[in-house]
Short mmCIF file of N, CA and C in Angstrom, two decimals:
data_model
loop_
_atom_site.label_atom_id
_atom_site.label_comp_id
_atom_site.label_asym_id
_atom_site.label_seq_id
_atom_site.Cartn_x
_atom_site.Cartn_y
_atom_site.Cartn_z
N UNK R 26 -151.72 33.27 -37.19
CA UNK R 26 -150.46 32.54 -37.23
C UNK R 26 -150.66 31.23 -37.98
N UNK R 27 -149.97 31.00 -38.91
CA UNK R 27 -149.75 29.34 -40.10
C UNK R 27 -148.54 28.85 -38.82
N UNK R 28 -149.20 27.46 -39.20
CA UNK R 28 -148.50 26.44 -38.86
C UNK R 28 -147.55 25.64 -39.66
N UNK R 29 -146.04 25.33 -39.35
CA UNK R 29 -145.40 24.37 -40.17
C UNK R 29 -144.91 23.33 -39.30
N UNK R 30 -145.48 21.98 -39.74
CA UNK R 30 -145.58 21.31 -38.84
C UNK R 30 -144.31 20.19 -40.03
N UNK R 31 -143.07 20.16 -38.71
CA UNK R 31 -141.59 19.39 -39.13
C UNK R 31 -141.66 18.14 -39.21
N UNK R 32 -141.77 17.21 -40.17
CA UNK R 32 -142.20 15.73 -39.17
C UNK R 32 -140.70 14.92 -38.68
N UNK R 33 -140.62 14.80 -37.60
CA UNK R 33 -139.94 13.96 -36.76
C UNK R 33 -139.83 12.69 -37.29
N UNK R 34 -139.82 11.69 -38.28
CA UNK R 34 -139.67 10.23 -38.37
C UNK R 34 -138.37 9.57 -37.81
N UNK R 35 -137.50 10.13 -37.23
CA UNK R 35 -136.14 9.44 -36.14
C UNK R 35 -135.33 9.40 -37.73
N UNK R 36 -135.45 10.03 -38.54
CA UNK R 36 -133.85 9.96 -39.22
C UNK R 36 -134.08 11.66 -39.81
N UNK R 37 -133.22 12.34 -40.84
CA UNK R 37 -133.58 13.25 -40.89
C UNK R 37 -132.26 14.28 -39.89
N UNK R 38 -132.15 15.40 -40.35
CA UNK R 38 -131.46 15.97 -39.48
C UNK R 38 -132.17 17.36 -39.12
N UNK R 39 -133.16 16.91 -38.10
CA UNK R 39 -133.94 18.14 -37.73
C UNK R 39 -133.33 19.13 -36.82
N UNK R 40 -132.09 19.50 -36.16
CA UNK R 40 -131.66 20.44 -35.91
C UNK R 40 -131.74 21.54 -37.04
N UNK R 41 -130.97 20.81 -37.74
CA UNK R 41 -129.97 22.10 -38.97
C UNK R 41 -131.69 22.33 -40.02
N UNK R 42 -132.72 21.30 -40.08
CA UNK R 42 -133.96 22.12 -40.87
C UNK R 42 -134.28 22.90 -40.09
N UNK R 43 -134.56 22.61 -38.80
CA UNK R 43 -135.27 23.92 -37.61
C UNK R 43 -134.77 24.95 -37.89
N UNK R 44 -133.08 25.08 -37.78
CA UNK R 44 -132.62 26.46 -37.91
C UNK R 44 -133.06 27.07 -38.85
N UNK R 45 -132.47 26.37 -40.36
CA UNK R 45 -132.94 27.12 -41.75
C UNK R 45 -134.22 27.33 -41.77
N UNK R 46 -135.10 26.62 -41.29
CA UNK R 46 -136.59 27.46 -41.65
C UNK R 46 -136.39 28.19 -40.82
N UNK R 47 -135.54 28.81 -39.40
CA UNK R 47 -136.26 30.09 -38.99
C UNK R 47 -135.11 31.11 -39.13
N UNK R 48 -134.37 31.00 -40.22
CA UNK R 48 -133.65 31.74 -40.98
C UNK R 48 -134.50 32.56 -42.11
N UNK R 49 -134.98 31.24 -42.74
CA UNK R 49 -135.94 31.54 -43.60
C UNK R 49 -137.06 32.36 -43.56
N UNK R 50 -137.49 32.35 -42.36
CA UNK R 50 -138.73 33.00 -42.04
C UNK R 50 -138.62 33.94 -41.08
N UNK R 51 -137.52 34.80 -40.89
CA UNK R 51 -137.08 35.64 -40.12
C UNK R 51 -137.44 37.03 -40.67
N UNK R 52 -138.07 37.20 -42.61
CA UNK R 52 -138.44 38.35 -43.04
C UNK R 52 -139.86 38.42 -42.83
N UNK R 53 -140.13 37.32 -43.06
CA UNK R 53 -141.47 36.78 -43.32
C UNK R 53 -142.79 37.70 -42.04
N UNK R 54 -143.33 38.94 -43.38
CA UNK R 54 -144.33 39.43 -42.66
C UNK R 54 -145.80 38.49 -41.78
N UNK R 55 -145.74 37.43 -42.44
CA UNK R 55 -146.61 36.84 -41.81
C UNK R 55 -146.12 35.58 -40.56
N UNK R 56 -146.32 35.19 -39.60
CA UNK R 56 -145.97 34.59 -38.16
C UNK R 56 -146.43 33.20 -38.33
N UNK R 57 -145.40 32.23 -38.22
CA UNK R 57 -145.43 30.81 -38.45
C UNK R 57 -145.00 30.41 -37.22
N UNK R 58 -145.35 29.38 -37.11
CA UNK R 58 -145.63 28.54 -35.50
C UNK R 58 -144.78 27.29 -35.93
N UNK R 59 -143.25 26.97 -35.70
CA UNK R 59 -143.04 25.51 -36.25
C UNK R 59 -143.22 24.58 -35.26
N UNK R 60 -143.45 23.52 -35.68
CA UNK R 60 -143.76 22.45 -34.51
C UNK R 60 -143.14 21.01 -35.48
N UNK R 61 -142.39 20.87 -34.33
CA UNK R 61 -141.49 19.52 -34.71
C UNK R 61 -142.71 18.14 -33.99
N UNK R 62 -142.88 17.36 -34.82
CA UNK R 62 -144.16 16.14 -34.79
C UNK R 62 -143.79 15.35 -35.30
N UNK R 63 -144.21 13.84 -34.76
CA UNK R 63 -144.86 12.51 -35.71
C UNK R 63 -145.90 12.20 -35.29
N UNK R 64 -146.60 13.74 -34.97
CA UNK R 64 -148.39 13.50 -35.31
C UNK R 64 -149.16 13.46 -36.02
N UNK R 65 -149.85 12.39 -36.65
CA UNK R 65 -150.15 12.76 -37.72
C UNK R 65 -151.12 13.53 -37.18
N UNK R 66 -152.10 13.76 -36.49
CA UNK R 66 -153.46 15.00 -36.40
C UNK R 66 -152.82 15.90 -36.65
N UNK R 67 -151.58 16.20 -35.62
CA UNK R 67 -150.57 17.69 -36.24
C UNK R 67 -150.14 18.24 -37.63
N UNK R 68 -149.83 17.00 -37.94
CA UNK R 68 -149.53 17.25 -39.39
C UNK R 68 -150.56 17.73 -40.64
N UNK R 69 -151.91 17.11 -40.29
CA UNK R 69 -153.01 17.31 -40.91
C UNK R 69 -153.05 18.52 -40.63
N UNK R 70 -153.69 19.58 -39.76
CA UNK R 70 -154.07 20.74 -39.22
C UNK R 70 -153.15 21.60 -39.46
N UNK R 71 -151.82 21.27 -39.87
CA UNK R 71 -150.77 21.91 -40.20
C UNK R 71 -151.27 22.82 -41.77
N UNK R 72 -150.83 24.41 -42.16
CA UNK R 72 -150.67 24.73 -42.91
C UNK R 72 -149.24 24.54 -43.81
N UNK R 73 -148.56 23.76 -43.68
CA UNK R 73 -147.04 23.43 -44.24
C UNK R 73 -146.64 22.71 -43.81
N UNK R 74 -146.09 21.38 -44.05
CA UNK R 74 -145.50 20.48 -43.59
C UNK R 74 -144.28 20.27 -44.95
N UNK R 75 -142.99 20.08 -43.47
CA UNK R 75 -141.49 20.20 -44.33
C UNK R 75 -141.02 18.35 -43.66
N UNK R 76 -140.21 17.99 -44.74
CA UNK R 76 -140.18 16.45 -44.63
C UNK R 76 -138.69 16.38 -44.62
N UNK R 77 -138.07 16.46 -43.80
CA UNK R 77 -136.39 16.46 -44.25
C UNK R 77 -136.01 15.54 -44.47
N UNK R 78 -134.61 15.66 -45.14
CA UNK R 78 -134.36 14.55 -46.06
C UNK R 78 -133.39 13.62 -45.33
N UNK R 79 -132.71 12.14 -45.95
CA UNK R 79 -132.45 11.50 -45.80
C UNK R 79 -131.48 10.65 -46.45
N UNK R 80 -130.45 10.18 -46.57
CA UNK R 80 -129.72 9.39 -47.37
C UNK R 80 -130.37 8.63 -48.25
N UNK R 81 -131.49 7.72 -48.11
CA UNK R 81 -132.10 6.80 -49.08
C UNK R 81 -133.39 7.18 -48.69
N UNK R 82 -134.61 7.27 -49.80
CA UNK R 82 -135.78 7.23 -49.51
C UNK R 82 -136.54 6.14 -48.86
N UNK R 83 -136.17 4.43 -48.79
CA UNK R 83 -136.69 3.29 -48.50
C UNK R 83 -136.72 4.13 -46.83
N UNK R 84 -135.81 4.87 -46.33
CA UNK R 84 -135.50 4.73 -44.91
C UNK R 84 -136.88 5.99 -44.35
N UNK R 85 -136.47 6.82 -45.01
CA UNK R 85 -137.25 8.30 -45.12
C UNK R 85 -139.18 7.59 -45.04
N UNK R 86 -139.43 6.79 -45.83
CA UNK R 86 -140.50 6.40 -46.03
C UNK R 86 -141.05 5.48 -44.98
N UNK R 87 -140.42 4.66 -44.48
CA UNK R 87 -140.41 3.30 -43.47
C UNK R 87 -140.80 4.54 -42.33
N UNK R 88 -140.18 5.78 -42.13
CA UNK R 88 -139.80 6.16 -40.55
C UNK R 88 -141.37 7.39 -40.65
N UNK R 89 -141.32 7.88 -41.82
CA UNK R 89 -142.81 8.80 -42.10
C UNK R 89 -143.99 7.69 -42.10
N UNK R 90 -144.14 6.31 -42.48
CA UNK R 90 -145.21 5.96 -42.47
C UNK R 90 -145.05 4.70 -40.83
N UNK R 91 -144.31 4.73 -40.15
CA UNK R 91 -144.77 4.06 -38.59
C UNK R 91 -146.12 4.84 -37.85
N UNK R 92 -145.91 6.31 -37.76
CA UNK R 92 -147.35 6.91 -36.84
C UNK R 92 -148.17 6.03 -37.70
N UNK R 93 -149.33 5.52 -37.06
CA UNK R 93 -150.59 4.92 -37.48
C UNK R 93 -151.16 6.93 -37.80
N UNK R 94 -151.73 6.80 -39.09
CA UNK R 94 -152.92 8.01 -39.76
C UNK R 94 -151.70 8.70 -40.28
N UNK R 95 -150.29 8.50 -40.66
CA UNK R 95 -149.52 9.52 -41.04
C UNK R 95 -149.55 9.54 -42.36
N UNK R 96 -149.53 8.29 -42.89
CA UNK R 96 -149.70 7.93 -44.77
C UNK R 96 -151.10 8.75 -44.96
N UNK R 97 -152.68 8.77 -44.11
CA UNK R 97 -153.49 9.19 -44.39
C UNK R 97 -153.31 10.69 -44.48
N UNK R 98 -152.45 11.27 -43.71
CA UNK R 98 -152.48 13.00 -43.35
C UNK R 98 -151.19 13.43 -44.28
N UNK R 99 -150.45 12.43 -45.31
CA UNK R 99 -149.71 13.01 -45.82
C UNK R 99 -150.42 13.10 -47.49
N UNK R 100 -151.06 12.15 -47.68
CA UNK R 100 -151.94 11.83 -49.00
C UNK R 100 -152.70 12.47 -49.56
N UNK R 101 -153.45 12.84 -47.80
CA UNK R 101 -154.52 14.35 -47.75
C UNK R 101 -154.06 15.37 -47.72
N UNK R 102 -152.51 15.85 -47.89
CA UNK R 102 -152.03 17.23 -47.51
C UNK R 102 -151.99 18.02 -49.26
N UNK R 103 -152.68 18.81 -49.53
CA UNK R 103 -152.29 19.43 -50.49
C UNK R 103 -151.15 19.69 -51.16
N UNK R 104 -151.05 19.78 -52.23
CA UNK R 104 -149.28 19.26 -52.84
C UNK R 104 -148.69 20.85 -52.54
N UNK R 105 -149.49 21.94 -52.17
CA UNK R 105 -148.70 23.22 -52.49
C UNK R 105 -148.30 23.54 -50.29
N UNK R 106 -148.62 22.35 -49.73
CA UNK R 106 -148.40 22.18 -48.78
C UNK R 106 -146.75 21.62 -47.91
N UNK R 107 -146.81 21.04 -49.16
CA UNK R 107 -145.61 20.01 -48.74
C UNK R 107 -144.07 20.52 -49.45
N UNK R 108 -143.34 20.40 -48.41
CA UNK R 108 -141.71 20.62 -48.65
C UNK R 108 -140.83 19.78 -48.16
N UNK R 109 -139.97 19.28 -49.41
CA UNK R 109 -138.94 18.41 -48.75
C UNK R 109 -137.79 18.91 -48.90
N UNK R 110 -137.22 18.75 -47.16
CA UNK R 110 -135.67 19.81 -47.32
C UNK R 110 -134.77 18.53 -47.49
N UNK R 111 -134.41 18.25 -49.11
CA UNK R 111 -133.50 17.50 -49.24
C UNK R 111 -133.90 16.75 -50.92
N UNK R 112 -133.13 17.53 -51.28
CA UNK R 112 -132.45 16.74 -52.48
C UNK R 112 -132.60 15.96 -53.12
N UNK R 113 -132.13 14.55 -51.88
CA UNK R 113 -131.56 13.62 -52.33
C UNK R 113 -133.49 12.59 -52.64
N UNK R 114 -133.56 12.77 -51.35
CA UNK R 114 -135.19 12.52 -51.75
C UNK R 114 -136.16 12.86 -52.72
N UNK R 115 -136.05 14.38 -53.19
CA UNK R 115 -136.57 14.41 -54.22
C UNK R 115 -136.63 14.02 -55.71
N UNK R 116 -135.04 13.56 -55.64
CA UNK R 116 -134.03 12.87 -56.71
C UNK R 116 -135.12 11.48 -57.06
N UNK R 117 -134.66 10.58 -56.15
CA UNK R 117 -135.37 9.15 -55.69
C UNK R 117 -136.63 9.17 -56.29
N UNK R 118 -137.36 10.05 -55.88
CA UNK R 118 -138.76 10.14 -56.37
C UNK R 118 -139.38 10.29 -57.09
N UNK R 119 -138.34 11.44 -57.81
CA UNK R 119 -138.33 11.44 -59.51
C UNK R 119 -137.70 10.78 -60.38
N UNK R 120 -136.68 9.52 -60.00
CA UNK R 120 -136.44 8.34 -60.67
C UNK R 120 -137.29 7.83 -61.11
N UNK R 121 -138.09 7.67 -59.47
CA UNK R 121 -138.98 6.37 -59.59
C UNK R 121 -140.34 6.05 -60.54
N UNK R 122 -140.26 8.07 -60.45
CA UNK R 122 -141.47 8.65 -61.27
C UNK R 122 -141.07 8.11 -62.68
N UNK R 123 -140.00 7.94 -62.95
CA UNK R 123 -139.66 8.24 -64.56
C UNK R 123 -139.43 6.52 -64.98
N UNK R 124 -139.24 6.16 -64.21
CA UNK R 124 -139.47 4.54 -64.41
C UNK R 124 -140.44 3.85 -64.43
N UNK R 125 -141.28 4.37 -63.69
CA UNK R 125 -142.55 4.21 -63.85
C UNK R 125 -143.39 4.51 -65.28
N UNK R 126 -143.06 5.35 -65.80
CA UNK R 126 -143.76 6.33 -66.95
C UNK R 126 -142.95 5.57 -67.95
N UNK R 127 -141.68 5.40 -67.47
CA UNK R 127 -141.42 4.36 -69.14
C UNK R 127 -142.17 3.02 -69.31
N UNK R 128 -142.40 2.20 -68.42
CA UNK R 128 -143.45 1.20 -67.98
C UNK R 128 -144.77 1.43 -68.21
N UNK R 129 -144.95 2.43 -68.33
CA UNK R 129 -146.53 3.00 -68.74
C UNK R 129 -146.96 3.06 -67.61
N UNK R 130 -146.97 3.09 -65.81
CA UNK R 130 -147.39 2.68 -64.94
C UNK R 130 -147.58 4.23 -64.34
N UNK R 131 -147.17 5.04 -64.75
CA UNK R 131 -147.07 6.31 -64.11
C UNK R 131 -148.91 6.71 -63.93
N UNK R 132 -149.19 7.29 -63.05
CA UNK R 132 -150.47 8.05 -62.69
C UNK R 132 -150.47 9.68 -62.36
#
């Protein structure tokens, strides 16, 4: 059984992600364990971690990095690990990316 570990940061609308991932994973020959957390050990040990989204990223970010070790277990999570259910966040991020890169600052 894989683990997808939900992270809880108090904004986010983790009802309606809970459901859709187990909509989602209702064909799914292989058996996933979701676990709603703002652990980060959980999150680490996690095979998938889903980040739901949020109206503004400043808020999304403030509420994922309060657990003390959560910035460490999200940094360390492999990129083919991570899912963000939302949009609007991913939007933000790829602004920021692209502003960055016109600045030359991008990495």
């Amino acid at each position: 059984m894989a683990d997808i570990a939900l992270i809880d940061y108090g904004a986010g609308n983790i009802p309606s992600v809970l459901r859709a991932l187990e909509v989602a994973l209702i064909n799914e020959s292989k058996m996933f364990e979701i676990i709603v957390t703002d652990d980060p050990d959980l999150v680490r040990s996690a095979d998938r971690i889903v980040i739901p989204g949020v109206g503004h990223f400043r808020d999304c970010q403030e509420g994922l990095l309060r657990p003390e070790g959560m910035e460490d277990a999200l940094t360390n999570a492999g990129v083919d690990s991570l899912v963000y259910a939302g949009s609007d966040i991913v939007q933000e991020l790829e602004d920021a990316y692209r502003a960055l890169e016109a600045k030359g600052e991008a990495q």
